[in-house]
């Protein structure tokens, strides 16, 4: 369907409602809707339509939910595996940290054993173990040398609290700094808090030990120690001669263990090969293992995942040292080990819950969003329909049937519009030839939409006036006149072919718009041949006499109005030439006129140019009027003045039509009529008339202010409203209009001819002069009302502009 037909169809929404009315009955509405009343109350029972709408909405909602739940379900399947991987990772991390503990402690134990080996292999030690009498000075010297060696060995490790050697043969204890007996050493120097002297002597000094580490015990009431005992000499199992005792500072080892991040949250047990707890951290009973942990160690399965101790589930991890056979056992609360896992798990569950909530809300929103246009479309289609008992599956089925009916209605409307095509074409061409259409803005697509084609660029207008058709018509009725115009239109169309378009203008007038391809005089010759043939056929076959007026050939669609004007002018000469003739506009230039030619149609065209502000069009029309009346042998001076007075009358009427109080007046002659009458030649009259019309067109255009003019007026209004404020300045005005201050200054000076600050000052001084008339106001009061902070500034500016102070101005003008 063509564009203009679509336009007519689009602006007729009633046609859609009419087309849908046949389908509206299939979705029953409440009685109020069928009768054009208000919508039913909300508490009424839902109609079948609403139920179907809910079912359609539910379908959309379930579809969105299904799409949303697919990735959620897939994520749920992978969640279990991810959780197991995280737990395994936490267990591996726990195992790795326990290995760090083992390596660190084994390193310190290795330092102790190296120290023990150095002392045990010292040559002086073996002599001292074998000797029983140290009274000789040489023997005492050896003791001293061995003590120096012990002092040097003491610097090997910072973890050693102290160490000494017990000589069984002399019941002597030798330290890096002293020599004493066991009883004195135990009671006066270093005693175990939970071990008696007898037990100490029996189990530590006189029992065979091979790299033995005794369990942690309190020492000197201050700190705990781990006792390393090695019988001497090395390898002597049946009759040891001495004992090396090294006391390891338990605090140093505990500080080492505290560097492991989870030690403070759990407990670490170091168990020797005999199952004794050498030391423990993070527990109130460092010497005792929990029953569950003892069972796990006894069952040789210390890596059981969880053990319940003190009512709390613990994660158990163990590592065995290949160096000394110790077992390192860590027990950490499951909540601590899996803290990050639980955090991630909780976050994941909250995220899933949030996703489910947002997904449900989003699905509902998307379903509602997609359903809303459907609901509104159904409501639009059902508006004004009549209810019936027929039902449809859902809204989509209803819309499909409604659009099918609308398409049927569209086809019917197309046929109706096609029948109106000649009427539309005639209206367009009629307005085109009269100059009511801006021909330069008409595109080929718009012409094609109207069914018009102008393949060539030259045009000519032929007017046919019916002078006498009574021999053809039975009676002078509208029907007979229409039949006669129809005959002329079709006959002219057959003679001119597709290059011409016929228009019925008036009761007895037909216009032919001819599109000519040829250049030169060939087109004009064809028009002359057409005129003669048309007149002859009408007279001979239809007994009808016509007068034909033919314009000149012009180039461009915008010249069609000029062609029409020329044809009108030519047709006006029927009064001189007589009826039943063919009048050519070109022939008028050879005729001597004694009166001016200024028809009403040309005057209307001139006024149209003025009302649209088209000065160029007005000047062109004036040139045509001048050309017709003066160049074809000219007029008498009296008739020429009458013509220009008539044009001046048109000027006055045009000024009144555009709501101007008075016509434009040149600066040198305020009276336009006097300006014309004082002109010496016709060329001057034409020049002054064109000037007046051009000024009038400019005034018409000036009444439509430009954006710059509107901004300038807005600035003046803002200054008028804000001049009493002392904050009014170039910056405040620029901020108010969101413009750059430099631009505002240049823009204001361009439109006003003065600086913005000078304009503000001038307005304030004017206001000050008006206020000086009131004797009750002081100069300070007036200064505050016109935007000055004090009277000093006002007096200075006032004297600069007026030459006197405000007080002198008041004395001179108001006293």
GROMACS .gro file of C-alpha atoms in nm, residues 588-593 624-635:
model
   18
  588UNK     CA    1   0.026   3.944  -2.462
  589UNK     CA    2   0.365   4.109  -2.477
  590UNK     CA    3   0.289   4.242  -2.827
  591UNK     CA    4  -0.036   4.407  -2.724
  592UNK     CA    5  -0.062   4.780  -2.638
  593UNK     CA    6  -0.249   4.808  -2.308
  624UNK     CA    7   0.607   3.964  -1.314
  625UNK     CA    8   0.337   4.226  -1.262
  626UNK     CA    9   0.574   4.495  -1.378
  627UNK     CA   10   0.683   4.289  -1.679
  628UNK     CA   11   0.325   4.223  -1.791
  629UNK     CA   12   0.206   4.579  -1.753
  630UNK     CA   13   0.507   4.782  -1.869
  631UNK     CA   14   0.731   4.577  -2.097
  632UNK     CA   15   0.451   4.486  -2.340
  633UNK     CA   16   0.449   4.841  -2.486
  634UNK     CA   17   0.384   4.991  -2.136
  635UNK     CA   18   0.100   5.181  -1.970
   0.00000   0.00000   0.00000
